[in-house]
Tab-separated table of C-alpha atoms in Angstrom:
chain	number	residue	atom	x	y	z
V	267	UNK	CA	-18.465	19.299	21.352
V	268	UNK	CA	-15.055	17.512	21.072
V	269	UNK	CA	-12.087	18.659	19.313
V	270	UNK	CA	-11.345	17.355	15.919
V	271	UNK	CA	-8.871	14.654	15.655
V	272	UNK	CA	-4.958	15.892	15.309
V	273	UNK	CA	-3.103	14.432	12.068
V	274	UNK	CA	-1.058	12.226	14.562
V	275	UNK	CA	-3.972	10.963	16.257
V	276	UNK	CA	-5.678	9.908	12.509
V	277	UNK	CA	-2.875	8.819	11.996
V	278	UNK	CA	-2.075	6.663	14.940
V	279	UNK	CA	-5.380	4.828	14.825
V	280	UNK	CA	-5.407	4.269	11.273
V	281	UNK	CA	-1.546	2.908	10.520
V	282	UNK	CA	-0.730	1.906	14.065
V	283	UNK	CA	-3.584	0.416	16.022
V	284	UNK	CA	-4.892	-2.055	13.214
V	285	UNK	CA	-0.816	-2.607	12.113
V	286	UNK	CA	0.339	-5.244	15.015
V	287	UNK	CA	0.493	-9.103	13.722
V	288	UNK	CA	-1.714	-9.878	16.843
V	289	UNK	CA	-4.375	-7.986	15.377
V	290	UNK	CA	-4.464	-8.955	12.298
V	291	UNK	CA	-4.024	-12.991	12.365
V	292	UNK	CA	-3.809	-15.120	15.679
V	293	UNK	CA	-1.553	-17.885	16.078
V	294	UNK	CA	-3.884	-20.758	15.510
V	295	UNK	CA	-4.784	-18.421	12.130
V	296	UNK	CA	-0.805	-18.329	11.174
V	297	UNK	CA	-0.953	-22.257	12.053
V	298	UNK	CA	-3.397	-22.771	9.892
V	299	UNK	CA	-1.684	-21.471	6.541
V	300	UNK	CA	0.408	-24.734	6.909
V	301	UNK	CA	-0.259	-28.362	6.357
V	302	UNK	CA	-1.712	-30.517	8.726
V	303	UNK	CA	0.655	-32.391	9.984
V	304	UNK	CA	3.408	-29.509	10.805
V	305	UNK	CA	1.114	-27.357	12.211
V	306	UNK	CA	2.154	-27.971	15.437
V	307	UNK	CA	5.490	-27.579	15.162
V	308	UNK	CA	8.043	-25.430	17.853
V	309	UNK	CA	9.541	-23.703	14.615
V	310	UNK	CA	5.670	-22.079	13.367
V	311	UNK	CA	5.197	-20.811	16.729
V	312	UNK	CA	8.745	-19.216	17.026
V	313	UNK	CA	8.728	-17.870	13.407
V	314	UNK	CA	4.947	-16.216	14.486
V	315	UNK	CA	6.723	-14.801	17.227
V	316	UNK	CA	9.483	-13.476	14.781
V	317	UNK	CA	7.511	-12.151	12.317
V	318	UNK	CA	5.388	-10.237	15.722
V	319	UNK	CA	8.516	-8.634	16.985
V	320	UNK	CA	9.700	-7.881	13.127
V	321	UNK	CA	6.152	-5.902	12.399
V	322	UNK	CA	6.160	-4.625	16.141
V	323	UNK	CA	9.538	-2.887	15.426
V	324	UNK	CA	8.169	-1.433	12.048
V	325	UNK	CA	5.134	-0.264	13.890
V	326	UNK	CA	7.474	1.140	16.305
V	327	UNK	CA	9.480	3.076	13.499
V	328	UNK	CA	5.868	4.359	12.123
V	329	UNK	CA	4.740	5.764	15.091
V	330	UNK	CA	8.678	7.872	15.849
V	331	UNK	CA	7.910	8.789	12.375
V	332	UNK	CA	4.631	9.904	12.730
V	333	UNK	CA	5.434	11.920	16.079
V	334	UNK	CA	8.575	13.645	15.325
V	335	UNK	CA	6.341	14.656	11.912
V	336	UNK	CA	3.828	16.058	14.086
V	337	UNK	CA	5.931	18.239	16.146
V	338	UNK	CA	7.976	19.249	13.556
V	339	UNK	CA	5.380	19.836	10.452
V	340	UNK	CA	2.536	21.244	12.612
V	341	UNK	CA	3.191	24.898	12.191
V	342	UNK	CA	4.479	24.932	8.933
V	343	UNK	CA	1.082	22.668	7.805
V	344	UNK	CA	-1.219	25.514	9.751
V	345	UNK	CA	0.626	28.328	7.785
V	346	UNK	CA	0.233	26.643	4.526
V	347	UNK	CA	-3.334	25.847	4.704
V	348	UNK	CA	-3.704	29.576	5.386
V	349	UNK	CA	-1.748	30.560	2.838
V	350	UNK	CA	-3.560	28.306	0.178
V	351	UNK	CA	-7.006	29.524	1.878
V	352	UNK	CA	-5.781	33.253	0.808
V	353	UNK	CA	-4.996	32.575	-2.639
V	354	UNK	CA	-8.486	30.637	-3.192
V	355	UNK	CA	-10.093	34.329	-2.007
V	356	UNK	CA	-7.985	35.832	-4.682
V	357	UNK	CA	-8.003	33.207	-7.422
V	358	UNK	CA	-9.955	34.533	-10.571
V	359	UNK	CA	-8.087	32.672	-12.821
V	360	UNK	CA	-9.146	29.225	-14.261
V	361	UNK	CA	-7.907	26.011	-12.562
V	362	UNK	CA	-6.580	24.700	-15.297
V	363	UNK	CA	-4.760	27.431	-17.341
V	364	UNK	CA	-2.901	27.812	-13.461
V	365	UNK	CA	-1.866	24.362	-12.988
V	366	UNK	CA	-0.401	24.680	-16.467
V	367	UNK	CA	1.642	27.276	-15.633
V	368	UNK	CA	2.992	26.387	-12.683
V	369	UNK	CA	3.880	23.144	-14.420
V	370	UNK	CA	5.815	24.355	-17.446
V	371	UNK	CA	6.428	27.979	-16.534
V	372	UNK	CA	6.837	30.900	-19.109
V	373	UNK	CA	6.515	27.819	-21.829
V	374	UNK	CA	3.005	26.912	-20.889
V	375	UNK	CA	0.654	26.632	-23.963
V	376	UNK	CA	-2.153	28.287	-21.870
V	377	UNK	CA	-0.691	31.479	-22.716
V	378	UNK	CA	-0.153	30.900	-26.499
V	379	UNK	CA	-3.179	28.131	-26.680
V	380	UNK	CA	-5.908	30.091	-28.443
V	381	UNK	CA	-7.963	27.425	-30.323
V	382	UNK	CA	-10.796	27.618	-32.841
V	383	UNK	CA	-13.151	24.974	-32.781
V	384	UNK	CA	-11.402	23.435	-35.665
V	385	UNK	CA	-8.191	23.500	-34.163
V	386	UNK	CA	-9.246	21.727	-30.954
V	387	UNK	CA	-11.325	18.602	-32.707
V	388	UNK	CA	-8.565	16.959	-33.507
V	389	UNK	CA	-7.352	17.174	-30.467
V	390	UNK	CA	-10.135	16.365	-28.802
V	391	UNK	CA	-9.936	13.583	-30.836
V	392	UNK	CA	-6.174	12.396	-30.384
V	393	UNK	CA	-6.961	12.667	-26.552
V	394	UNK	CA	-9.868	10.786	-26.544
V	395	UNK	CA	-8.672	8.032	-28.986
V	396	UNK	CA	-5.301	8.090	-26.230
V	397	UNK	CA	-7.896	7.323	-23.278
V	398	UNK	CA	-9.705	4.457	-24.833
V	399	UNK	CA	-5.992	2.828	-25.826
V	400	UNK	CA	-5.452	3.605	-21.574
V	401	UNK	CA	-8.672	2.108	-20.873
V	402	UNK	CA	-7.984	-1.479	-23.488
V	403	UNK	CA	-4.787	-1.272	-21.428
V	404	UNK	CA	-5.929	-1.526	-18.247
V	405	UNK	CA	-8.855	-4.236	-18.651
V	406	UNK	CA	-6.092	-5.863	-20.455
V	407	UNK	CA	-4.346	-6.004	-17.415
V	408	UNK	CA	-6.692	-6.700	-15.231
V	409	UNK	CA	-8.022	-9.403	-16.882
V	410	UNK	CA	-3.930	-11.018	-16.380
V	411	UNK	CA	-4.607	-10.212	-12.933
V	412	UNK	CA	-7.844	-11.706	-12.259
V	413	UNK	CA	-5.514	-14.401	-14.102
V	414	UNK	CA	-2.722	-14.548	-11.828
V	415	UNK	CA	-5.031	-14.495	-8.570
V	416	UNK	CA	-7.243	-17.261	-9.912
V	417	UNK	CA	-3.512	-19.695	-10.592
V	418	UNK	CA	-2.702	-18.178	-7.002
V	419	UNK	CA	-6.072	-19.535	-5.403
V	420	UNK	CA	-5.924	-22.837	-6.856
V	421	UNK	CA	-2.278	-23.508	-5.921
V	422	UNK	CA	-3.476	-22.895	-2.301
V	423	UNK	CA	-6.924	-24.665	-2.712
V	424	UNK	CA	-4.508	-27.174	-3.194
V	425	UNK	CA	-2.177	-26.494	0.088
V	426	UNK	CA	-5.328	-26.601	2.497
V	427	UNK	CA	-6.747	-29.419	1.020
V	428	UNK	CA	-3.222	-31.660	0.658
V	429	UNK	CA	-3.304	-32.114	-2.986
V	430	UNK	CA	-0.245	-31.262	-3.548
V	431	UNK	CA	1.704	-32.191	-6.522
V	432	UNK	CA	5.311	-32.141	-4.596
V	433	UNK	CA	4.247	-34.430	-1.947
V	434	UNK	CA	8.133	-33.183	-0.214
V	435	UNK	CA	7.002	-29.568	0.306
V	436	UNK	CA	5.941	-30.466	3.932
V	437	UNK	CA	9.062	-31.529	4.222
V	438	UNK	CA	11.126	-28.446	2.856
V	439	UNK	CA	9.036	-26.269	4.870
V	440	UNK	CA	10.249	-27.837	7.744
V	441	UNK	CA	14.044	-27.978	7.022
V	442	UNK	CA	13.026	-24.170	5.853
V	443	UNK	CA	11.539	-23.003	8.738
V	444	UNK	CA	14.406	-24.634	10.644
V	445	UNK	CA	17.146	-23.198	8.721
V	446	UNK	CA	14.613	-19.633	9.075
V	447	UNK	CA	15.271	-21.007	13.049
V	448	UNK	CA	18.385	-20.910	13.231
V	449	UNK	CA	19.309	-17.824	11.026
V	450	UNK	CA	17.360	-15.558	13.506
V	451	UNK	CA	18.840	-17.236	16.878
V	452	UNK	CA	22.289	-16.213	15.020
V	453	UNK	CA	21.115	-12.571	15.041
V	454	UNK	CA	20.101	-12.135	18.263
């Protein structure tokens, strides 16, 4: 029977192997996001190899992260976990009336909270009449979202197939990817 995986090692294969540009899109992928007729141009390839260094150096910064995290945390995770196993042993008192207290302290209403069951029906009430405002909310939002991706698909139904509307974008992405060009030779 193997050891269980370290928190660096989960880690490490779930932020940092899949996190490299290689692995998630190929060149002739990143080509492919452009028109046609500029696919094969010297800038695409050189701003693929850009944006590959760029993510390789945040991958890079992850994984120093990640490391100096593991030596340094590793103890002080182990006694904690102990420490929290302890107090579950000893824990009698109820979840919630704890959480409250370590939230608001001496001023927590579990200790003067001592409802009847008319006092807490209209709270029950307000709370549930607060979580189906929350819920009208959120399909409200969603539905702008489904929104917004649909207006994003479309515009870029529109780039692959080369109806575009501003018939000089090919064009500007060119002088922009040349301008991107020469802005990152400056750097380095």
């Amino acid at each position: 029977m193997s050891a269980p995986p370290t928190e660096a090692e989960l880690l490490s294969s779930y932020l940092l192997d899949p996190a490299r540009l290689p692995n998630i899109m190929t060149l002739d992928q990143f080509r492919a996001l452009f028109p046609r007729d500029v696919r094969s141009a010297a800038p695409i390839r050189s701003l693929f190899l850009d944006l590959a260094a760029q993510r390789g150096q945040a991958v890079d910064a992850v994984a120093a992260a990640i490391e100096l995290e593991a030596r340094r945390g590793g103890p002080a995770i182990r006694r904690e976990v102990a420490r929290q196993r302890r107090e579950e042993l000893d824990w009698e008192v109820d979840g919630e009336v704890e959480m409250d207290r370590a939230l608001f302290g001496s001023d927590s209403a579990a200790k003067k909270a001592k409802h009847t069951l008319g006092s807490i029906l209209p709270e029950l009430d307000g709370a549930a009449g607060a979580v189906e405002a929350e819920i009208a909310k959120l399909r409200q939002q969603e539905a702008d979202l489904e929104g917004a991706i649909a207006r994003i698909i479309a515009d870029l139904d529109d780039v692959r197939t080369d109806n575009l509307k501003n018939r000089q974008l090919p064009d500007q992405v060119l002088d922009g990817l040349e301008n991107l060009q020469e802005v990152c030779n400056r750097k380095t």
